[in-house]
C-alpha cells in the first residue's frame, strides 16, 4: 500500500511531518539555485483544474513568486492554454499525449519556462482522463531531476455532482464502467482529494460526499474548496506550497482497462473563424453554439465530460470569452465574457464526451451551420479540426517506488 507520509515542513495543527521528509528549515550547504516547486493538480475532465491553477498562480504571484504553468492534452489547440495566457501567466503546453507518455516534453517545457520566466513554482495540469501520475511523473521526476524540483503532494480535484453520482450517492447520468475505473484510480493515488465547487452543494450533500470519499479512499486527505468563490483555497494552497509528496509504493493499474476507458471518450478540438458585417455579441454567440451542441449530443445519448470554448477577438482587444459545460444536465456557463460587441474572432473548441469521434464531429458541424441561421450577416467557418479516441497510454517511465 502507498505510504502517505509527506509533510515536509510541519504546519502547526496539521499532520506530523514524516520521518523521511526533509527539513525545510535547514539551509542547503552551497545550493546556488534553490530547487523549484513542482505542483501537479489532477482530476477528471471538468473538475475545475484550470480554474484552480489560475487561482493558485495568482495567489503565489501575489506573494512574490515567479510562476510557470504547464498545460497538457491529447490534442492541440487548447482552450486552457489560451485562457491561462490571456491572464498573463507564462504557459507552455504539451499537446498530443499525456505527461506520462510525453515525459521528456514535460521536462523540455519546464526548461523552456526556466529560460523565459525562471519560475520558483511550476504548476502542471495533466489531461483529465489520465491516471497513474505518481509512478509515471512524480517518481521519475524525483529520480532524475531531484535536485531541480521539490514535488508537492498530488491534488486530485472532483466536481461534486459528478462525484456523488460516481460514488452511488445520487442518481444521474454516469460514464461506463471502464471510464469510471480511471475516475476511481485518479482518486486512489491522490494525496489530497479536493472537493471543488462546494458552492454547488447543500450541507447534507457535502457531508455525504466527504464521508463517502473518506471511506472509499482512506489513503487520501479530503479537502473542500470552491475555486470560484475562493472558499478553502488558502489552506489548500498553503499545504501544497510547503509539503512534499511522501513516496511509498505506487498503485496497481490495469493498463488494458485504462486504455479501453480512455478510448471510450471521444476527443474533438477545432478552431472556428467567426465574423459579422457589424459588431455582434460574442457572449451570445458562444451560448448559442454551446446550447446547440449540447442538444445534439443529448440526442445521441453522448455524456459530455467537458465542452469548453474560448472566443478571441481578431482586434486583440477586450480579452477573451470562455464558456464551459461539464455535464449533459447542466447549463453552459460563461466564466469570462466580453463587455463590448466584437466584429470578428476565433473560437477554440475542445470537446470530450463518451461517444464516437464521428458523432462529435457531426454535432459540431451541424451546430456551426445553425449559427448563421438566426443571424444571416454572421459567417462561421470551421478552420481546423481533429477528432479521435486517445491511444493506449504508454508511459515513458513507470517507477513503482519513490
Ligand atoms: N460553481 C463552480 N464552478 C466552478 C468552480 N471551479 C470551476 N468551475 C467551473 O467548472 C467548469 C470547468 O472548469 P475547468 O477549470 O475548465 O475544469 P478542468 O477541465 O478540470 O480544467 C468551468 O465552467 C468553471 O467555471 C467552482 O468552484 N464552483
Ligand atoms: Mg483544464
Short mmCIF file of C-alpha atoms and ligand atoms in Angstrom, two decimals:
data_model
loop_
_atom_site.label_atom_id
_atom_site.label_comp_id
_atom_site.label_asym_id
_atom_site.label_seq_id
_atom_site.Cartn_x
_atom_site.Cartn_y
_atom_site.Cartn_z
CA UNK A 1 0.00 0.00 0.00
CA UNK A 2 1.12 3.51 -0.75
CA UNK A 3 2.69 5.39 2.13
CA UNK A 4 1.03 8.67 2.97
CA UNK A 5 3.76 10.42 4.91
CA UNK A 6 4.51 13.61 3.13
CA UNK A 7 4.65 16.82 5.14
CA UNK A 8 7.97 18.49 4.55
CA UNK A 9 7.51 21.43 6.85
CA UNK A 10 5.43 20.79 9.96
CA UNK A 11 2.47 23.16 9.89
CA UNK A 12 1.03 23.96 13.30
CA UNK A 13 -2.15 22.00 13.89
CA UNK A 14 -1.56 19.84 10.80
CA UNK A 15 -0.38 16.27 10.44
CA UNK A 16 3.03 15.39 11.77
CA UNK A 17 5.98 15.58 9.42
CA UNK A 18 7.13 12.29 8.05
CA UNK A 19 10.37 10.95 9.46
CA UNK A 20 11.52 10.61 5.84
CA UNK A 21 10.64 14.17 4.91
CA UNK A 22 13.50 16.61 4.71
CA UNK A 23 13.51 19.61 7.00
CA UNK A 24 12.88 22.88 5.22
CA UNK A 25 14.49 24.95 7.91
CA UNK A 26 18.00 23.65 7.26
CA UNK A 27 19.64 25.72 4.52
CA UNK A 28 21.28 23.67 1.75
CA UNK A 29 25.07 23.74 2.06
CA UNK A 30 26.04 25.50 -1.14
CA UNK A 31 22.97 25.40 -3.35
CA UNK A 32 23.34 28.22 -5.85
CA UNK A 33 19.83 27.78 -7.18
CA UNK A 34 17.07 26.53 -4.93
CA UNK A 35 15.01 23.71 -6.45
CA UNK A 36 11.74 24.87 -7.94
CA UNK A 37 8.48 23.54 -6.55
CA UNK A 38 6.52 21.28 -8.87
CA UNK A 39 2.79 21.19 -8.16
CA UNK A 40 0.51 18.87 -10.11
CA UNK A 41 -3.26 19.36 -9.99
CA UNK A 42 -5.11 16.40 -11.43
CA UNK A 43 -8.74 15.35 -11.57
CA UNK A 44 -11.30 14.28 -14.12
CA UNK A 45 -12.37 16.40 -17.08
CA UNK A 46 -14.34 19.44 -15.96
CA UNK A 47 -13.47 19.19 -12.25
CA UNK A 48 -12.15 22.75 -12.19
CA UNK A 49 -8.40 22.16 -12.56
CA UNK A 50 -7.68 25.12 -14.85
CA UNK A 51 -9.78 27.43 -12.69
CA UNK A 52 -7.85 26.28 -9.61
CA UNK A 53 -4.47 26.52 -11.40
CA UNK A 54 -5.24 30.09 -12.35
CA UNK A 55 -6.23 30.96 -8.75
CA UNK A 56 -3.13 29.25 -7.38
CA UNK A 57 -0.89 31.07 -9.83
CA UNK A 58 -2.47 34.36 -8.86
CA UNK A 59 -2.10 33.57 -5.15
CA UNK A 60 1.56 32.60 -5.49
CA UNK A 61 2.46 35.58 -7.68
CA UNK A 62 0.90 37.94 -5.18
CA UNK A 63 3.30 36.54 -2.61
CA UNK A 64 6.20 37.40 -4.91
CA UNK A 65 6.84 34.01 -6.52
CA UNK A 66 7.57 33.55 -10.21
CA UNK A 67 5.18 31.07 -11.77
CA UNK A 68 5.39 28.80 -14.82
CA UNK A 69 2.33 26.88 -15.96
CA UNK A 70 2.23 23.67 -17.99
CA UNK A 71 -0.96 22.51 -19.69
CA UNK A 72 -1.41 19.15 -21.35
CA UNK A 73 -3.83 17.48 -23.71
CA UNK A 74 -4.26 14.60 -26.11
CA UNK A 75 -4.86 17.07 -28.94
CA UNK A 76 -3.55 20.52 -29.84
CA UNK A 77 -5.12 23.99 -29.69
CA UNK A 78 -6.09 24.09 -26.10
CA UNK A 79 -8.70 26.29 -24.52
CA UNK A 80 -6.84 26.01 -21.21
CA UNK A 81 -3.63 27.45 -22.65
CA UNK A 82 -5.49 30.32 -24.30
CA UNK A 83 -7.32 31.03 -21.06
CA UNK A 84 -4.24 30.99 -18.83
CA UNK A 85 -2.13 33.05 -21.24
CA UNK A 86 -4.95 35.59 -21.50
CA UNK A 87 -4.46 36.10 -17.76
CA UNK A 88 -0.80 36.93 -18.28
CA UNK A 89 0.82 33.71 -16.97
CA UNK A 90 3.86 32.18 -18.68
CA UNK A 91 2.34 28.96 -20.02
CA UNK A 92 3.79 26.08 -22.02
CA UNK A 93 1.53 23.42 -23.47
CA UNK A 94 2.26 19.77 -24.13
CA UNK A 95 -0.13 18.65 -26.84
CA UNK A 96 -0.57 15.23 -28.40
CA UNK A 97 -0.42 12.96 -25.34
CA UNK A 98 -0.44 12.88 -21.56
CA UNK A 99 2.51 13.88 -19.32
CA UNK A 100 3.28 10.26 -18.53
CA UNK A 101 3.63 9.33 -22.21
CA UNK A 102 5.44 12.56 -23.05
CA UNK A 103 7.68 12.78 -20.03
CA UNK A 104 10.58 14.26 -21.99
CA UNK A 105 8.33 17.01 -23.35
CA UNK A 106 7.34 17.81 -19.80
CA UNK A 107 10.97 18.29 -18.86
CA UNK A 108 11.57 20.34 -22.05
CA UNK A 109 8.57 22.54 -21.24
CA UNK A 110 9.92 23.14 -17.74
CA UNK A 111 13.34 24.03 -19.18
CA UNK A 112 11.81 26.43 -21.67
CA UNK A 113 9.87 28.15 -18.91
CA UNK A 114 13.08 28.30 -16.87
CA UNK A 115 14.82 30.25 -19.63
CA UNK A 116 11.93 32.65 -20.16
CA UNK A 117 10.29 33.14 -16.77
CA UNK A 118 12.71 31.45 -14.31
CA UNK A 119 9.82 30.16 -12.17
CA UNK A 120 10.09 29.38 -8.47
CA UNK A 121 6.97 27.29 -8.87
CA UNK A 122 5.74 25.13 -11.73
CA UNK A 123 2.06 24.28 -11.77
CA UNK A 124 1.13 21.44 -14.12
CA UNK A 125 -2.34 20.37 -15.16
CA UNK A 126 -2.43 16.83 -16.55
CA UNK A 127 -5.04 15.56 -19.01
CA UNK A 128 -8.35 14.92 -17.22
CA UNK A 129 -8.57 11.33 -18.43
CA UNK A 130 -5.09 10.45 -17.20
CA UNK A 131 -4.10 8.48 -14.11
CA UNK A 132 -1.03 6.75 -12.60
CA UNK A 133 0.73 10.10 -12.35
CA UNK A 134 2.72 9.23 -9.25
CA UNK A 135 4.53 6.29 -10.88
CA UNK A 136 4.92 7.89 -14.28
CA UNK A 137 5.64 11.53 -13.46
CA UNK A 138 6.30 12.19 -9.77
CA UNK A 139 8.76 9.38 -9.11
CA UNK A 140 10.70 9.64 -12.40
CA UNK A 141 10.99 13.42 -11.91
CA UNK A 142 12.31 12.85 -8.43
CA UNK A 143 14.71 10.13 -9.54
CA UNK A 144 16.17 12.06 -12.48
CA UNK A 145 15.70 15.70 -11.52
CA UNK A 146 15.51 15.53 -7.75
CA UNK A 147 17.93 18.45 -7.44
CA UNK A 148 15.84 20.68 -9.67
CA UNK A 149 12.38 20.03 -8.27
CA UNK A 150 10.63 19.58 -4.94
CA UNK A 151 7.41 17.82 -5.62
CA UNK A 152 4.22 18.76 -3.82
CA UNK A 153 1.58 16.21 -2.75
CA UNK A 154 -0.68 15.19 -5.63
CA UNK A 155 -4.03 17.01 -5.51
CA UNK A 156 -6.96 15.48 -7.36
CA UNK A 157 -9.98 17.71 -7.82
CA UNK A 158 -13.54 16.46 -8.11
CA UNK A 159 -16.70 18.04 -9.43
CA UNK A 160 -19.02 17.21 -6.52
CA UNK A 161 -22.14 16.48 -8.56
CA UNK A 162 -20.21 14.06 -10.76
CA UNK A 163 -18.55 12.51 -7.68
CA UNK A 164 -21.88 11.99 -5.86
CA UNK A 165 -23.06 10.02 -8.89
CA UNK A 166 -19.86 8.02 -9.29
CA UNK A 167 -19.92 7.04 -5.63
CA UNK A 168 -23.57 5.96 -5.99
CA UNK A 169 -24.76 8.58 -3.51
CA UNK A 170 -27.04 10.31 -6.02
CA UNK A 171 -28.76 9.30 -9.24
CA UNK A 172 -27.90 10.80 -12.59
CA UNK A 173 -26.14 10.11 -15.88
CA UNK A 174 -22.78 8.39 -15.49
CA UNK A 175 -19.99 7.16 -17.71
CA UNK A 176 -19.41 3.48 -18.49
CA UNK A 177 -17.60 1.27 -16.01
CA UNK A 178 -14.21 1.46 -17.76
CA UNK A 179 -14.27 5.25 -17.75
CA UNK A 180 -15.23 5.11 -14.08
CA UNK A 181 -12.22 2.83 -13.50
CA UNK A 182 -9.99 5.77 -14.48
CA UNK A 183 -12.02 8.15 -12.34
CA UNK A 184 -11.57 5.93 -9.27
CA UNK A 185 -7.87 5.33 -9.97
CA UNK A 186 -7.31 9.08 -10.04
CA UNK A 187 -8.79 9.27 -6.55
CA UNK A 188 -6.89 6.24 -5.32
CA UNK A 189 -3.48 7.83 -5.97
CA UNK A 190 -4.40 11.26 -4.62
CA UNK A 191 -2.66 12.64 -1.58
CA UNK A 192 -5.37 15.30 -1.35
CA UNK A 193 -8.82 14.70 -2.80
CA UNK A 194 -10.09 18.22 -3.24
CA UNK A 195 -13.86 18.57 -3.41
CA UNK A 196 -14.19 21.61 -5.65
CA UNK A 197 -17.33 23.66 -6.44
CA UNK A 198 -18.51 23.41 -2.83
CA UNK A 199 -20.72 26.40 -3.69
CA UNK A 200 -22.97 23.97 -5.61
CA UNK A 201 -23.67 21.68 -2.64
CA UNK A 202 -26.07 21.72 0.29
CA UNK A 203 -24.58 20.87 3.70
CA UNK A 204 -26.07 17.32 3.72
CA UNK A 205 -24.69 16.67 0.21
CA UNK A 206 -21.25 17.89 1.28
CA UNK A 207 -21.30 15.68 4.38
CA UNK A 208 -22.38 12.65 2.39
CA UNK A 209 -19.70 13.22 -0.25
CA UNK A 210 -16.93 13.89 2.27
CA UNK A 211 -17.64 10.74 4.25
CA UNK A 212 -18.16 8.67 1.08
CA UNK A 213 -14.75 9.75 -0.26
CA UNK A 214 -13.03 9.22 3.08
CA UNK A 215 -14.36 5.70 3.42
CA UNK A 216 -13.68 4.65 -0.19
CA UNK A 217 -10.27 6.32 -0.44
CA UNK A 218 -8.83 6.12 3.08
CA UNK A 219 -5.27 6.97 1.99
CA UNK A 220 -6.17 10.48 0.90
CA UNK A 221 -7.00 13.55 2.88
CA UNK A 222 -10.24 15.19 1.79
CA UNK A 223 -10.27 18.97 1.47
CA UNK A 224 -13.21 21.17 0.48
CA UNK A 225 -12.86 24.27 -1.69
CA UNK A 226 -14.58 26.44 -4.22
CA UNK A 227 -12.17 27.69 -6.85
CA UNK A 228 -14.91 30.09 -7.90
CA UNK A 229 -15.71 31.74 -4.55
CA UNK A 230 -12.25 31.19 -3.05
CA UNK A 231 -13.59 29.21 -0.06
CA UNK A 232 -10.96 26.85 1.39
CA UNK A 233 -8.31 27.78 -1.18
CA UNK A 234 -5.77 29.40 1.12
CA UNK A 235 -5.49 26.37 3.38
CA UNK A 236 -5.05 24.03 0.41
CA UNK A 237 -2.56 26.34 -1.32
CA UNK A 238 -0.52 26.68 1.86
CA UNK A 239 -0.24 22.90 2.10
CA UNK A 240 0.87 22.34 -1.48
CA UNK A 241 3.28 25.25 -1.23
CA UNK A 242 5.06 23.68 1.74
CA UNK A 243 4.63 19.93 1.87
CA UNK A 244 6.34 17.27 -0.20
CA UNK A 245 4.79 14.20 -1.78
CA UNK A 246 5.58 11.37 0.56
CA UNK A 247 6.75 8.41 -1.50
CA UNK A 248 5.80 4.80 -0.92
CA UNK A 249 4.64 2.16 -3.35
CA UNK A 250 2.68 3.39 -6.35
CA UNK A 251 -0.75 1.91 -7.06
CA UNK A 252 -1.56 -1.06 -9.28
CA UNK A 253 -3.12 -0.16 -12.61
CA UNK A 254 -4.61 -2.46 -15.24
CA UNK A 255 -3.40 -0.72 -18.40
CA UNK A 256 -5.85 -2.67 -20.59
CA UNK A 257 -8.88 -1.34 -18.72
CA UNK A 258 -7.27 2.09 -18.53
CA UNK A 259 -6.71 2.12 -22.30
CA UNK A 260 -10.26 0.89 -23.01
CA UNK A 261 -11.67 3.56 -20.70
CA UNK A 262 -9.73 6.34 -22.40
CA UNK A 263 -10.74 5.08 -25.82
CA UNK A 264 -14.42 5.30 -24.89
CA UNK A 265 -14.03 9.05 -24.66
CA UNK A 266 -14.24 10.82 -28.00
CA UNK A 267 -11.99 13.85 -28.30
CA UNK A 268 -12.52 16.77 -30.66
CA UNK A 269 -10.58 20.01 -30.97
CA UNK A 270 -11.21 22.62 -33.62
CA UNK A 271 -10.96 26.29 -34.43
CA UNK A 272 -13.77 28.32 -35.98
CA UNK A 273 -13.43 31.75 -37.59
CA UNK A 274 -16.44 33.98 -37.00
CA UNK A 275 -17.12 37.39 -38.47
CA UNK A 276 -20.08 39.70 -38.90
CA UNK A 277 -20.87 42.69 -41.10
CA UNK A 278 -21.48 44.67 -37.98
CA UNK A 279 -20.43 44.10 -34.39
CA UNK A 280 -22.08 41.11 -32.71
CA UNK A 281 -22.49 39.83 -29.17
CA UNK A 282 -19.70 37.28 -28.71
CA UNK A 283 -21.13 36.02 -25.41
CA UNK A 284 -24.47 35.24 -27.02
CA UNK A 285 -22.74 33.52 -29.90
CA UNK A 286 -20.84 31.17 -27.58
CA UNK A 287 -24.01 30.40 -25.62
CA UNK A 288 -25.89 29.60 -28.80
CA UNK A 289 -23.15 27.32 -30.09
CA UNK A 290 -22.84 25.52 -26.75
CA UNK A 291 -26.61 25.04 -26.38
CA UNK A 292 -26.92 23.70 -29.90
CA UNK A 293 -24.05 21.26 -29.37
CA UNK A 294 -25.48 20.16 -26.06
CA UNK A 295 -28.87 19.31 -27.55
CA UNK A 296 -27.28 17.34 -30.40
CA UNK A 297 -25.07 15.36 -28.03
CA UNK A 298 -28.02 14.67 -25.75
CA UNK A 299 -29.98 13.30 -28.69
CA UNK A 300 -27.15 10.83 -29.32
CA UNK A 301 -27.01 9.86 -25.64
CA UNK A 302 -23.40 11.08 -25.52
CA UNK A 303 -22.48 12.01 -21.92
CA UNK A 304 -20.45 15.22 -22.02
CA UNK A 305 -17.32 15.15 -19.90
CA UNK A 306 -16.23 18.67 -20.86
CA UNK A 307 -17.12 21.10 -23.60
CA UNK A 308 -15.11 24.31 -23.44
CA UNK A 309 -14.68 27.16 -25.86
CA UNK A 310 -12.83 30.45 -26.00
CA UNK A 311 -13.60 33.30 -28.37
CA UNK A 312 -10.68 35.66 -29.03
CA UNK A 313 -11.41 38.83 -30.99
CA UNK A 314 -9.18 39.48 -34.02
CA UNK A 315 -8.67 43.01 -32.74
CA UNK A 316 -6.79 41.60 -29.76
CA UNK A 317 -8.73 44.00 -27.56
CA UNK A 318 -11.26 43.29 -24.81
CA UNK A 319 -9.83 40.00 -23.52
CA UNK A 320 -11.44 36.69 -24.43
CA UNK A 321 -14.73 34.98 -23.57
CA UNK A 322 -14.82 31.44 -22.14
CA UNK A 323 -17.77 29.03 -21.92
CA UNK A 324 -17.94 25.57 -20.31
CA UNK A 325 -20.31 22.65 -19.98
CA UNK A 326 -19.38 19.75 -17.72
CA UNK A 327 -22.49 17.53 -17.74
CA UNK A 328 -25.39 16.99 -20.11
CA UNK A 329 -27.93 18.03 -17.49
CA UNK A 330 -26.34 21.41 -16.75
CA UNK A 331 -26.38 24.77 -18.49
CA UNK A 332 -23.36 26.03 -20.43
CA UNK A 333 -21.70 28.69 -18.27
CA UNK A 334 -19.75 31.75 -19.36
CA UNK A 335 -16.84 32.05 -16.94
CA UNK A 336 -15.28 35.02 -18.77
CA UNK A 337 -17.23 37.38 -21.03
CA UNK A 338 -16.95 40.39 -23.32
CA UNK A 339 -18.27 43.75 -22.30
CA UNK A 340 -18.46 45.07 -25.84
CA UNK A 341 -19.62 43.62 -29.17
CA UNK A 342 -16.88 42.24 -31.42
CA UNK A 343 -16.55 42.16 -35.20
CA UNK A 344 -14.56 39.02 -35.87
CA UNK A 345 -12.68 36.42 -33.92
CA UNK A 346 -11.51 32.86 -33.47
CA UNK A 347 -13.26 30.20 -31.41
CA UNK A 348 -11.18 27.36 -29.98
CA UNK A 349 -13.48 24.45 -29.21
CA UNK A 350 -12.42 21.44 -27.10
CA UNK A 351 -15.00 18.69 -26.62
CA UNK A 352 -14.63 15.45 -24.67
CA UNK A 353 -17.65 13.14 -24.39
CA UNK A 354 -18.38 9.46 -24.19
CA UNK A 355 -19.20 8.90 -27.87
CA UNK A 356 -17.57 8.03 -31.17
CA UNK A 357 -15.45 10.91 -32.51
CA UNK A 358 -17.56 10.90 -35.70
CA UNK A 359 -20.66 11.72 -33.64
CA UNK A 360 -18.83 14.63 -32.07
CA UNK A 361 -17.75 15.87 -35.48
CA UNK A 362 -21.29 15.69 -36.92
CA UNK A 363 -22.64 17.54 -33.88
CA UNK A 364 -20.02 20.31 -34.21
CA UNK A 365 -20.56 20.74 -37.96
CA UNK A 366 -24.29 20.96 -37.60
CA UNK A 367 -24.06 23.39 -34.64
CA UNK A 368 -21.78 25.63 -36.74
CA UNK A 369 -24.25 25.52 -39.63
CA UNK A 370 -27.02 26.55 -37.20
CA UNK A 371 -25.05 29.58 -36.02
CA UNK A 372 -25.59 31.58 -39.17
CA UNK A 373 -29.32 30.78 -39.34
CA UNK A 374 -30.70 33.38 -36.92
CA UNK A 375 -28.08 35.98 -37.90
CA UNK A 376 -27.61 35.95 -41.68
CA UNK A 377 -24.82 38.55 -41.55
CA UNK A 378 -22.67 36.29 -39.46
CA UNK A 379 -20.31 33.77 -41.03
CA UNK A 380 -18.78 30.88 -39.14
CA UNK A 381 -16.13 28.82 -40.84
CA UNK A 382 -14.62 25.64 -39.49
CA UNK A 383 -10.90 26.09 -39.80
CA UNK A 384 -9.07 23.11 -38.49
CA UNK A 385 -10.48 20.04 -36.79
CA UNK A 386 -9.05 16.92 -35.19
CA UNK A 387 -11.20 14.17 -33.68
CA UNK A 388 -10.01 10.89 -32.30
CA UNK A 389 -10.05 8.39 -29.49
CA UNK A 390 -6.93 8.58 -27.31
CA UNK A 391 -4.47 5.75 -27.97
CA UNK A 392 -3.27 3.28 -25.37
CA UNK A 393 -1.24 5.03 -22.66
CA UNK A 394 2.41 4.01 -22.88
CA UNK A 395 4.33 5.78 -20.15
CA UNK A 396 7.94 6.77 -20.83
CA UNK A 397 8.85 5.67 -17.29
CA UNK A 398 6.98 3.81 -14.60
CA UNK A 399 8.66 3.78 -11.20
CA UNK A 400 6.92 1.58 -8.68
CA UNK A 401 8.66 3.25 -5.76
CA UNK A 402 9.99 6.69 -4.99
N1 LIG B 1 -19.76 26.53 -9.44
C1 LIG B 1 -18.45 26.37 -9.60
N2 LIG B 1 -17.94 26.17 -10.84
C2 LIG B 1 -16.61 26.02 -10.96
C3 LIG B 1 -15.73 26.06 -9.86
N3 LIG B 1 -14.47 25.83 -10.32
C4 LIG B 1 -14.57 25.67 -11.65
N4 LIG B 1 -15.86 25.78 -12.05
C5 LIG B 1 -16.39 25.68 -13.41
O1 LIG B 1 -16.23 24.34 -13.88
C6 LIG B 1 -16.03 24.34 -15.28
C7 LIG B 1 -14.80 23.54 -15.65
O2 LIG B 1 -13.67 24.20 -15.11
P1 LIG B 1 -12.18 23.96 -15.62
O3 LIG B 1 -11.30 24.70 -14.68
O4 LIG B 1 -12.06 24.28 -17.05
O5 LIG B 1 -12.06 22.37 -15.42
P2 LIG B 1 -10.89 21.35 -15.83
O6 LIG B 1 -11.37 20.60 -17.02
O7 LIG B 1 -10.76 20.43 -14.66
O8 LIG B 1 -9.66 22.14 -16.07
C8 LIG B 1 -15.96 25.82 -15.69
O9 LIG B 1 -17.24 26.23 -16.12
C9 LIG B 1 -15.61 26.51 -14.40
O10 LIG B 1 -16.04 27.87 -14.36
C10 LIG B 1 -16.29 26.28 -8.55
O11 LIG B 1 -15.61 26.32 -7.54
N5 LIG B 1 -17.64 26.44 -8.50
MG1 LIG B 2 -8.44 22.22 -17.78
#
